[in-house]
Amino acid sequence: MAAEGSGSLDYFPENILLDILSYLNVRDLLRAARVCKRWKRLIRDHRLWRRVDLTKCGVVNSRLLWLLVRRYLGAGLRVLCLRGLLFSVRNRALLSQPWLQALARQCPKLHCLILLHADLKEVGNYQRLPASLKTLELITCEVPGAFFHSSGVSSGIRIETLVVENVSSFSDQHLKALGNWETLRRLELRDAFRVTEAGIRGCASGHLTQLESLELGRKGRCSTQNERAAAGIAEGLPGLVELTLGGAEVLNGLPCLPRLARLRSLRLQHSSLSPADLLPACQEAPSLRSVVLSDVSFSSAADQDSIQQGLLHCAVTCVRCTARAVQS
């Protein structure tokens, strides 16, 4: 069947075949490489390996990672997404130091690494990641206490964007360590329940004062006493140009807006708002020009119109917003 299928495609130009093959996931690409010599050569084309997503391939083992880095991943790779194993047992660690070194050698243009359910204990420190990285996303990962600390020896790594989502161990101490990251410009903290107002205020003592974009939010309800983290934004991160607040942090962060002199873009999501909550803060924000309300609930349909009329100096966008009175 495979031979017949390949024969029917013998006369297709290679650029069309590459377009077709680009829709296959990694495991299907590896299977297709066994169809014939032509397909084997095509599937090694760097254009098929610019963005590699292994999160949909089930459990990925170290054998597959080594196969990819030795035969397929190369100078074309820009984005790599990996799913690991939490609470990894002995001999099951994925991100070994030899593999990371091989990845750095083979893929000098890798700029984005997304890790899901990965145990980073074997990595130890972020400086052991490929030096070409500009964006690092950690989603539900096991992060050791010293991961964000600089070792004192320059590794050349210059991460500009860091996303930390549902990493239960991330705390004020981790945030303090990020103060040594000179190139960090965008920080997204989602469901970082152990980050407090004091931790955000403490950002003023390091390089995080140069941060231009911050996302801080909690999607679900949380009963901890740390829900006021956003209240420290004006003191700790006065240079913000973009700010996203979600959940319980929305109302905590609004009073800070008038003191953010450079803030131009505001996004509020997963919250309940009224014009009385939003308008005074936004009207006094001196540079604010864009407000996006996403998944926001209003008391009535008229609230949305009031906000639009009250922020004529801003472009106001509402995405999936609802009115509780209408719903009832």
XYZ file of C-alpha atoms in Angstrom:
328
model
C 0.000 0.000 0.000
C 2.822 2.386 0.854
C 4.624 1.639 -2.431
C 1.447 2.206 -4.443
C 0.722 5.432 -2.566
C 4.213 6.753 -3.250
C 3.997 5.804 -6.911
C 0.889 7.910 -7.418
C 2.864 10.904 -6.144
C 5.953 10.368 -8.301
C 5.112 13.261 -10.604
C 4.299 15.784 -7.871
C 6.803 18.663 -7.627
C 8.856 18.519 -4.440
C 7.534 21.834 -3.138
C 3.973 20.447 -3.256
C 5.042 17.229 -1.538
C 6.721 19.282 1.176
C 3.502 21.241 1.679
C 1.592 17.961 2.083
C 4.163 16.476 4.441
C 4.101 19.622 6.585
C 0.650 18.575 7.887
C 2.031 15.353 9.420
C 3.079 15.095 13.042
C 6.555 13.936 14.005
C 5.762 10.226 14.350
C 3.970 10.167 10.979
C 6.931 11.910 9.362
C 9.268 9.248 10.698
C 6.985 6.528 9.332
C 6.755 8.275 5.957
C 10.553 8.371 5.749
C 10.455 4.586 5.331
C 8.219 4.698 2.230
C 10.967 5.245 -0.345
C 14.341 6.932 -0.847
C 12.762 10.082 -2.274
C 10.500 10.542 0.733
C 13.387 9.802 3.082
C 15.360 12.629 1.464
C 12.388 14.994 1.461
C 11.585 14.408 5.097
C 15.068 15.553 6.057
C 14.343 18.934 4.494
C 14.816 21.666 7.095
C 11.548 23.300 6.074
C 9.652 20.432 7.739
C 11.532 20.932 11.001
C 11.164 24.644 11.661
C 8.533 24.102 14.371
C 8.548 20.698 16.061
C 5.679 19.879 18.429
C 6.159 16.653 20.366
C 3.388 17.343 22.884
C 0.853 15.463 20.741
C 3.007 12.368 20.311
C 2.200 10.717 23.637
C 5.087 9.815 25.910
C 8.384 10.837 24.343
C 11.478 8.890 25.373
C 15.155 9.796 25.168
C 15.672 7.370 22.275
C 13.294 9.394 20.075
C 14.939 12.673 21.118
C 18.379 11.401 20.162
C 17.055 10.107 16.826
C 15.598 13.512 16.035
C 18.633 15.541 16.979
C 21.027 13.250 15.085
C 19.051 12.824 11.864
C 16.414 15.504 11.443
C 16.748 18.593 13.620
C 19.159 21.136 12.255
C 19.764 24.760 11.380
C 16.131 25.193 10.330
C 14.662 24.549 13.792
C 13.138 27.645 15.399
C 10.543 26.315 17.879
C 10.595 23.069 19.891
C 7.705 21.881 22.078
C 8.321 18.940 24.439
C 6.119 16.979 26.810
C 7.963 15.215 29.616
C 7.132 13.172 32.683
C 6.477 14.648 36.088
C 8.039 13.003 39.126
C 10.491 11.281 36.817
C 11.994 8.076 38.093
C 15.577 6.998 37.652
C 16.709 6.541 34.038
C 13.567 8.274 32.743
C 14.890 11.841 32.607
C 14.452 13.388 29.172
C 16.450 16.604 29.213
C 19.913 15.272 29.896
C 22.904 17.577 29.642
C 24.494 15.646 26.707
C 21.253 15.896 24.710
C 20.908 19.620 25.390
C 24.498 20.143 24.248
C 23.808 18.184 21.055
C 20.633 20.219 20.487
C 22.602 23.458 20.824
C 25.212 22.282 18.314
C 22.736 20.968 15.749
C 20.172 23.762 16.055
C 21.995 27.099 16.382
C 18.859 29.088 15.446
C 16.484 27.551 18.005
C 14.852 30.586 19.626
C 11.786 29.156 21.442
C 11.613 26.171 23.792
C 8.242 25.140 25.256
C 8.308 22.501 27.997
C 5.144 20.808 29.262
C 5.137 18.454 32.269
C 8.936 18.394 32.231
C 11.206 17.581 35.158
C 14.038 20.133 35.073
C 16.033 18.654 37.939
C 18.492 17.075 35.537
C 18.994 20.443 33.846
C 19.619 22.167 37.167
C 20.098 25.706 35.856
C 18.619 27.671 32.963
C 22.127 28.530 31.722
C 22.525 24.931 30.568
C 19.838 25.443 27.938
C 20.837 26.340 24.350
C 22.347 29.824 24.260
C 20.298 30.758 21.184
C 17.012 30.795 23.154
C 15.005 34.004 23.225
C 11.735 32.522 24.580
C 11.295 29.900 27.307
C 7.875 28.557 28.317
C 7.482 26.299 31.364
C 4.008 24.779 31.721
C 3.226 22.537 34.718
C 6.908 21.726 35.119
C 9.023 20.607 38.076
C 11.450 23.489 38.584
C 14.344 23.156 41.067
C 14.941 25.996 43.486
C 18.129 27.255 41.812
C 16.903 26.979 38.226
C 16.555 30.743 37.609
C 19.773 31.713 39.435
C 22.843 32.742 37.438
C 25.861 30.559 38.063
C 28.269 33.492 37.856
C 29.776 32.250 34.588
C 28.400 33.819 31.415
C 26.718 31.233 29.162
C 25.664 33.640 26.418
C 21.976 32.851 26.938
C 19.836 35.942 26.479
C 16.200 35.069 27.143
C 13.808 37.923 26.375
C 10.449 36.220 27.099
C 9.685 33.882 29.998
C 6.318 32.164 30.474
C 5.632 30.342 33.747
C 2.241 28.642 33.858
C 0.886 26.502 36.688
C 4.339 25.880 38.170
C 3.328 25.352 41.793
C 6.814 25.922 43.214
C 7.355 29.326 41.590
C 7.626 31.892 44.388
C 8.996 35.294 45.333
C 12.487 33.779 45.561
C 12.325 32.668 41.937
C 11.085 36.133 40.976
C 14.008 37.712 42.811
C 16.444 35.506 40.886
C 14.996 36.817 37.623
C 16.336 40.217 38.627
C 19.705 39.028 37.309
C 18.337 38.404 33.796
C 19.540 41.512 31.984
C 17.739 40.784 28.693
C 14.293 39.793 30.032
C 11.624 42.081 28.603
C 8.414 40.007 28.790
C 7.250 37.961 31.787
C 4.030 35.934 31.927
C 3.059 34.467 35.311
C -0.114 32.402 35.111
C -1.474 30.769 38.250
C 1.689 31.636 40.180
C -0.066 31.395 43.533
C 3.085 31.797 45.633
C 4.020 35.182 44.172
C 3.004 37.928 46.596
C 2.692 41.703 46.632
C 6.033 41.904 48.468
C 7.647 39.814 45.730
C 6.388 42.127 42.980
C 7.530 45.205 44.899
C 10.947 43.583 45.302
C 11.449 43.605 41.532
C 12.591 47.215 41.878
C 15.997 46.049 43.126
C 17.097 44.243 39.944
C 17.027 44.253 36.146
C 13.287 43.549 36.162
C 12.788 47.311 36.331
C 13.529 47.129 32.571
C 10.598 44.769 32.019
C 8.243 46.075 29.326
C 5.444 43.490 29.394
C 3.879 41.605 32.298
C 1.047 39.100 32.525
C -0.149 38.269 36.005
C -3.298 36.299 36.617
C -5.128 33.414 38.157
C -7.676 31.646 36.007
C -9.507 29.886 38.800
C -10.569 30.889 42.246
C -7.916 30.812 44.919
C -8.421 31.127 48.655
C -4.815 31.970 49.553
C -3.794 35.291 51.048
C -1.468 36.030 48.114
C -4.124 37.271 45.717
C -2.909 40.862 46.016
C 0.334 40.379 44.059
C -0.726 42.912 41.398
C -0.997 45.644 44.043
C 2.800 46.002 44.018
C 3.198 46.567 40.268
C 3.608 50.367 40.326
C 6.464 50.184 42.862
C 8.238 47.129 41.461
C 7.740 47.458 37.706
C 7.189 51.144 36.880
C 8.448 50.867 33.290
C 5.733 48.558 31.960
C 4.403 49.298 28.481
C 2.013 46.315 28.306
C 0.076 44.773 31.194
C -2.268 41.785 31.325
C -4.215 40.994 34.496
C -6.515 38.038 35.034
C -8.893 36.663 37.619
C -8.475 37.927 41.150
C -5.562 40.173 40.163
C -7.683 42.487 37.987
C -9.204 44.548 40.793
C -5.916 44.498 42.724
C -3.943 45.919 39.818
C -6.305 48.647 38.579
C -5.300 51.227 41.250
C -1.701 50.991 39.985
C -2.502 52.203 36.468
C -2.231 55.977 37.062
C 1.342 55.464 38.334
C 2.502 53.529 35.255
C 3.678 56.444 33.140
C 4.672 54.362 30.073
C 1.712 51.961 30.020
C 0.087 51.948 26.577
C -1.702 48.586 26.394
C -3.923 46.941 29.033
C -5.630 43.544 28.840
C -8.069 42.362 31.521
C -9.429 38.828 31.430
C -11.398 36.191 33.344
C -12.999 38.653 35.746
C -16.154 40.566 36.677
C -16.005 44.326 36.156
C -18.132 47.435 36.382
C -17.519 50.883 34.851
C -16.914 52.197 38.373
C -14.048 49.716 38.766
C -12.413 50.370 35.422
C -12.997 53.946 34.264
C -11.274 56.020 37.002
C -8.029 54.038 36.771
C -7.899 53.969 32.966
C -8.819 57.634 32.582
C -5.895 58.626 34.807
C -3.329 56.390 33.097
C -1.364 59.036 31.154
C -0.187 56.969 28.141
C -2.891 54.300 27.889
C -4.150 53.856 24.326
C -5.469 50.288 24.114
C -7.784 48.313 26.417
C -8.785 44.710 25.685
C -11.454 43.026 27.809
C -11.464 39.253 27.366
C -13.939 36.856 29.001
C -15.140 39.666 31.268
C -18.561 39.620 32.913
C -20.568 42.852 33.321
C -23.582 43.528 35.513
C -25.634 44.629 32.495
C -25.331 45.142 28.769
C -25.166 48.909 29.322
C -21.851 48.584 31.183
C -19.964 47.818 28.004
C -21.329 50.936 26.302
C -20.433 53.044 29.347
C -16.848 51.834 29.191
C -16.622 52.544 25.470
C -17.923 56.084 25.995
C -15.741 56.721 29.028
C -12.490 55.746 27.259
C -12.706 57.702 24.032
C -8.920 58.204 24.060
C -8.421 54.411 23.921
C -9.187 51.671 21.447
C -11.472 49.393 23.494
C -11.957 45.788 22.354
C -14.293 43.267 23.983
C -13.752 39.541 23.382
C -16.307 36.991 24.629
C -17.701 39.450 27.176
C -21.071 38.727 28.784
C -23.720 40.551 30.809
C -25.036 38.716 33.852
C -28.449 40.401 33.588
C -28.808 39.121 30.028
C -27.754 35.609 31.016
C -30.403 35.418 33.712
